[in-house]
């Protein structure tokens, strides 16, 4: 069992920054990722990291967002810069117990076959 608890969401103006955190407890997953879902849209992969340090980003956020994990691997972070109104969504932390050969494919799938999900944290970006 893996428990995931997100925090750090809020409201910010376009161009601003925000950092999300996901507290990870229980078993150690091989992969952790951030996904988001806006009203009326399908879930979208944002960023993911593997236990060996490999990481990747979704096309919409590459260059603006940074995913990281503390050395104890208890906290997954997502630093978001230059936020845009289209970044407005509910952001979820997800875990995959099995090691995935392609983190990018996991992101492209919207988190399909993830083993655990957090409850989400809302990010709202206003113009």
PDB file of C-alpha atoms in Angstrom:
ATOM      1  CA  UNK A   1       0.000   0.000   0.000  1.00  0.00           C
ATOM      2  CA  UNK A   2       1.117   3.502  -0.848  1.00  0.00           C
ATOM      3  CA  UNK A   3      -0.432   6.628   0.593  1.00  0.00           C
ATOM      4  CA  UNK A   4      -0.209   9.893  -1.324  1.00  0.00           C
ATOM      5  CA  UNK A   5      -1.251  13.276   0.055  1.00  0.00           C
ATOM      6  CA  UNK A   6      -0.949  16.383  -2.103  1.00  0.00           C
ATOM      7  CA  UNK A   7      -0.707  19.962  -0.878  1.00  0.00           C
ATOM      8  CA  UNK A   8       0.348  23.372  -2.094  1.00  0.00           C
ATOM      9  CA  UNK A   9      -2.394  24.196  -4.538  1.00  0.00           C
ATOM     10  CA  UNK A  10      -3.921  27.636  -4.698  1.00  0.00           C
ATOM     11  CA  UNK A  11      -4.687  30.633  -6.839  1.00  0.00           C
ATOM     12  CA  UNK A  12      -2.041  32.588  -8.668  1.00  0.00           C
ATOM     13  CA  UNK A  13      -1.873  35.117 -11.474  1.00  0.00           C
ATOM     14  CA  UNK A  14      -0.521  34.216 -14.881  1.00  0.00           C
ATOM     15  CA  UNK A  15       3.248  34.378 -14.917  1.00  0.00           C
ATOM     16  CA  UNK A  16       3.452  33.431 -11.276  1.00  0.00           C
ATOM     17  CA  UNK A  17       4.873  30.379  -9.556  1.00  0.00           C
ATOM     18  CA  UNK A  18       3.589  27.664  -7.264  1.00  0.00           C
ATOM     19  CA  UNK A  19       5.071  24.540  -5.719  1.00  0.00           C
ATOM     20  CA  UNK A  20       3.049  21.385  -5.125  1.00  0.00           C
ATOM     21  CA  UNK A  21       4.068  18.657  -2.713  1.00  0.00           C
ATOM     22  CA  UNK A  22       3.046  15.032  -2.395  1.00  0.00           C
ATOM     23  CA  UNK A  23       3.813  13.191   0.810  1.00  0.00           C
ATOM     24  CA  UNK A  24       4.579   9.537   0.069  1.00  0.00           C
ATOM     25  CA  UNK A  25       4.229   6.852   2.739  1.00  0.00           C
ATOM     26  CA  UNK A  26       3.940   3.092   2.894  1.00  0.00           C
ATOM     27  CA  UNK A  27       5.577   0.902   0.269  1.00  0.00           C
ATOM     28  CA  UNK A  28       8.136   2.423  -2.076  1.00  0.00           C
ATOM     29  CA  UNK A  29       6.801   2.821  -5.603  1.00  0.00           C
ATOM     30  CA  UNK A  30       9.098   2.561  -8.582  1.00  0.00           C
ATOM     31  CA  UNK A  31       7.549   5.567 -10.327  1.00  0.00           C
ATOM     32  CA  UNK A  32       5.831   8.709  -9.151  1.00  0.00           C
ATOM     33  CA  UNK A  33       4.082  11.236 -11.302  1.00  0.00           C
ATOM     34  CA  UNK A  34       1.972  14.349 -11.428  1.00  0.00           C
ATOM     35  CA  UNK A  35      -1.180  14.398 -13.499  1.00  0.00           C
ATOM     36  CA  UNK A  36      -3.837  17.053 -13.929  1.00  0.00           C
ATOM     37  CA  UNK A  37      -7.411  17.272 -15.033  1.00  0.00           C
ATOM     38  CA  UNK A  38      -9.327  20.374 -15.970  1.00  0.00           C
ATOM     39  CA  UNK A  39     -13.136  20.418 -16.078  1.00  0.00           C
ATOM     40  CA  UNK A  40     -14.409  18.780 -19.232  1.00  0.00           C
ATOM     41  CA  UNK A  41     -10.973  17.542 -20.265  1.00  0.00           C
ATOM     42  CA  UNK A  42      -9.207  14.219 -20.082  1.00  0.00           C
ATOM     43  CA  UNK A  43      -6.523  13.648 -17.513  1.00  0.00           C
ATOM     44  CA  UNK A  44      -3.088  14.811 -18.664  1.00  0.00           C
ATOM     45  CA  UNK A  45       0.377  13.739 -17.639  1.00  0.00           C
ATOM     46  CA  UNK A  46       2.532  16.555 -16.256  1.00  0.00           C
ATOM     47  CA  UNK A  47       5.785  15.059 -14.989  1.00  0.00           C
ATOM     48  CA  UNK A  48       7.125  11.771 -13.719  1.00  0.00           C
ATOM     49  CA  UNK A  49      10.187  10.411 -11.979  1.00  0.00           C
ATOM     50  CA  UNK A  50      11.541   6.920 -11.559  1.00  0.00           C
ATOM     51  CA  UNK A  51      13.378   5.460  -8.589  1.00  0.00           C
ATOM     52  CA  UNK A  52      16.650   5.444 -10.568  1.00  0.00           C
ATOM     53  CA  UNK A  53      16.361   9.186 -11.140  1.00  0.00           C
ATOM     54  CA  UNK A  54      15.062   9.168 -14.698  1.00  0.00           C
ATOM     55  CA  UNK A  55      12.453  11.883 -15.191  1.00  0.00           C
ATOM     56  CA  UNK A  56      10.349  13.295 -17.947  1.00  0.00           C
ATOM     57  CA  UNK A  57       7.764  16.008 -18.626  1.00  0.00           C
ATOM     58  CA  UNK A  58       4.598  16.463 -20.562  1.00  0.00           C
ATOM     59  CA  UNK A  59       4.889  18.564 -23.688  1.00  0.00           C
ATOM     60  CA  UNK A  60       2.716  21.359 -22.304  1.00  0.00           C
ATOM     61  CA  UNK A  61       4.905  22.010 -19.268  1.00  0.00           C
ATOM     62  CA  UNK A  62       8.433  21.125 -20.354  1.00  0.00           C
ATOM     63  CA  UNK A  63      10.753  23.987 -19.542  1.00  0.00           C
ATOM     64  CA  UNK A  64       8.353  25.557 -17.041  1.00  0.00           C
ATOM     65  CA  UNK A  65       7.838  22.814 -14.437  1.00  0.00           C
ATOM     66  CA  UNK A  66      10.397  20.865 -12.416  1.00  0.00           C
ATOM     67  CA  UNK A  67       9.751  17.553 -10.686  1.00  0.00           C
ATOM     68  CA  UNK A  68      11.936  16.441  -7.809  1.00  0.00           C
ATOM     69  CA  UNK A  69      12.085  14.104  -4.862  1.00  0.00           C
ATOM     70  CA  UNK A  70      13.794  14.621  -1.534  1.00  0.00           C
ATOM     71  CA  UNK A  71      16.686  12.301  -0.768  1.00  0.00           C
ATOM     72  CA  UNK A  72      14.585  10.179   1.566  1.00  0.00           C
ATOM     73  CA  UNK A  73      11.953   9.875  -1.169  1.00  0.00           C
ATOM     74  CA  UNK A  74       9.225  10.871   1.227  1.00  0.00           C
ATOM     75  CA  UNK A  75       8.189  13.984  -0.646  1.00  0.00           C
ATOM     76  CA  UNK A  76       7.555  14.496  -4.340  1.00  0.00           C
ATOM     77  CA  UNK A  77       7.564  18.121  -5.448  1.00  0.00           C
ATOM     78  CA  UNK A  78       6.441  19.973  -8.539  1.00  0.00           C
ATOM     79  CA  UNK A  79       7.797  23.460  -8.981  1.00  0.00           C
ATOM     80  CA  UNK A  80       5.708  25.386 -11.458  1.00  0.00           C
ATOM     81  CA  UNK A  81       6.960  28.584 -13.063  1.00  0.00           C
ATOM     82  CA  UNK A  82       5.509  30.975 -15.630  1.00  0.00           C
ATOM     83  CA  UNK A  83       2.060  29.616 -14.984  1.00  0.00           C
ATOM     84  CA  UNK A  84      -0.564  30.055 -17.669  1.00  0.00           C
ATOM     85  CA  UNK A  85      -4.339  30.087 -17.444  1.00  0.00           C
ATOM     86  CA  UNK A  86      -4.382  26.749 -19.244  1.00  0.00           C
ATOM     87  CA  UNK A  87      -2.490  25.226 -16.305  1.00  0.00           C
ATOM     88  CA  UNK A  88      -5.651  25.573 -14.238  1.00  0.00           C
ATOM     89  CA  UNK A  89      -6.660  22.078 -13.148  1.00  0.00           C
ATOM     90  CA  UNK A  90      -6.861  19.627 -10.301  1.00  0.00           C
ATOM     91  CA  UNK A  91      -3.396  18.168  -9.850  1.00  0.00           C
ATOM     92  CA  UNK A  92      -2.955  14.587  -8.698  1.00  0.00           C
ATOM     93  CA  UNK A  93       0.007  12.608  -7.491  1.00  0.00           C
ATOM     94  CA  UNK A  94       0.133   9.000  -8.721  1.00  0.00           C
ATOM     95  CA  UNK A  95       2.311   6.000  -8.031  1.00  0.00           C
ATOM     96  CA  UNK A  96       3.245   2.948 -10.022  1.00  0.00           C
ATOM     97  CA  UNK A  97       4.622   0.009  -8.083  1.00  0.00           C
ATOM     98  CA  UNK A  98       6.230  -1.611 -11.120  1.00  0.00           C
ATOM     99  CA  UNK A  99       9.132   0.024 -12.873  1.00  0.00           C
ATOM    100  CA  UNK A 100       8.054   1.458 -16.214  1.00  0.00           C
ATOM    101  CA  UNK A 101      10.335   1.425 -19.206  1.00  0.00           C
ATOM    102  CA  UNK A 102       8.740   4.580 -20.560  1.00  0.00           C
ATOM    103  CA  UNK A 103       7.719   7.315 -18.178  1.00  0.00           C
ATOM    104  CA  UNK A 104       6.684   9.395 -21.192  1.00  0.00           C
ATOM    105  CA  UNK A 105       4.213   6.709 -22.249  1.00  0.00           C
ATOM    106  CA  UNK A 106       2.798   6.728 -18.732  1.00  0.00           C
ATOM    107  CA  UNK A 107       2.290  10.490 -18.973  1.00  0.00           C
ATOM    108  CA  UNK A 108       0.765  10.204 -22.443  1.00  0.00           C
ATOM    109  CA  UNK A 109      -1.710   7.623 -21.128  1.00  0.00           C
ATOM    110  CA  UNK A 110      -2.944  10.094 -18.529  1.00  0.00           C
ATOM    111  CA  UNK A 111      -1.844   7.824 -15.743  1.00  0.00           C
ATOM    112  CA  UNK A 112      -3.573   4.673 -16.877  1.00  0.00           C
ATOM    113  CA  UNK A 113      -2.647   1.610 -14.848  1.00  0.00           C
ATOM    114  CA  UNK A 114      -1.388   3.700 -11.973  1.00  0.00           C
ATOM    115  CA  UNK A 115      -1.629   1.785  -8.740  1.00  0.00           C
ATOM    116  CA  UNK A 116      -2.331   4.628  -6.320  1.00  0.00           C
ATOM    117  CA  UNK A 117      -3.672   8.156  -6.486  1.00  0.00           C
ATOM    118  CA  UNK A 118      -3.800  11.073  -4.123  1.00  0.00           C
ATOM    119  CA  UNK A 119      -6.925  13.111  -3.539  1.00  0.00           C
ATOM    120  CA  UNK A 120      -5.709  16.053  -5.628  1.00  0.00           C
ATOM    121  CA  UNK A 121      -4.985  19.721  -5.073  1.00  0.00           C
ATOM    122  CA  UNK A 122      -6.521  22.555  -7.078  1.00  0.00           C
ATOM    123  CA  UNK A 123      -4.425  25.042  -9.032  1.00  0.00           C
ATOM    124  CA  UNK A 124      -6.148  28.088 -10.455  1.00  0.00           C
ATOM    125  CA  UNK A 125      -4.300  30.548 -12.680  1.00  0.00           C
ATOM    126  CA  UNK A 126      -6.013  33.827 -13.479  1.00  0.00           C
ATOM    127  CA  UNK A 127      -5.156  36.301 -16.223  1.00  0.00           C
TER     128      UNK A 127
END
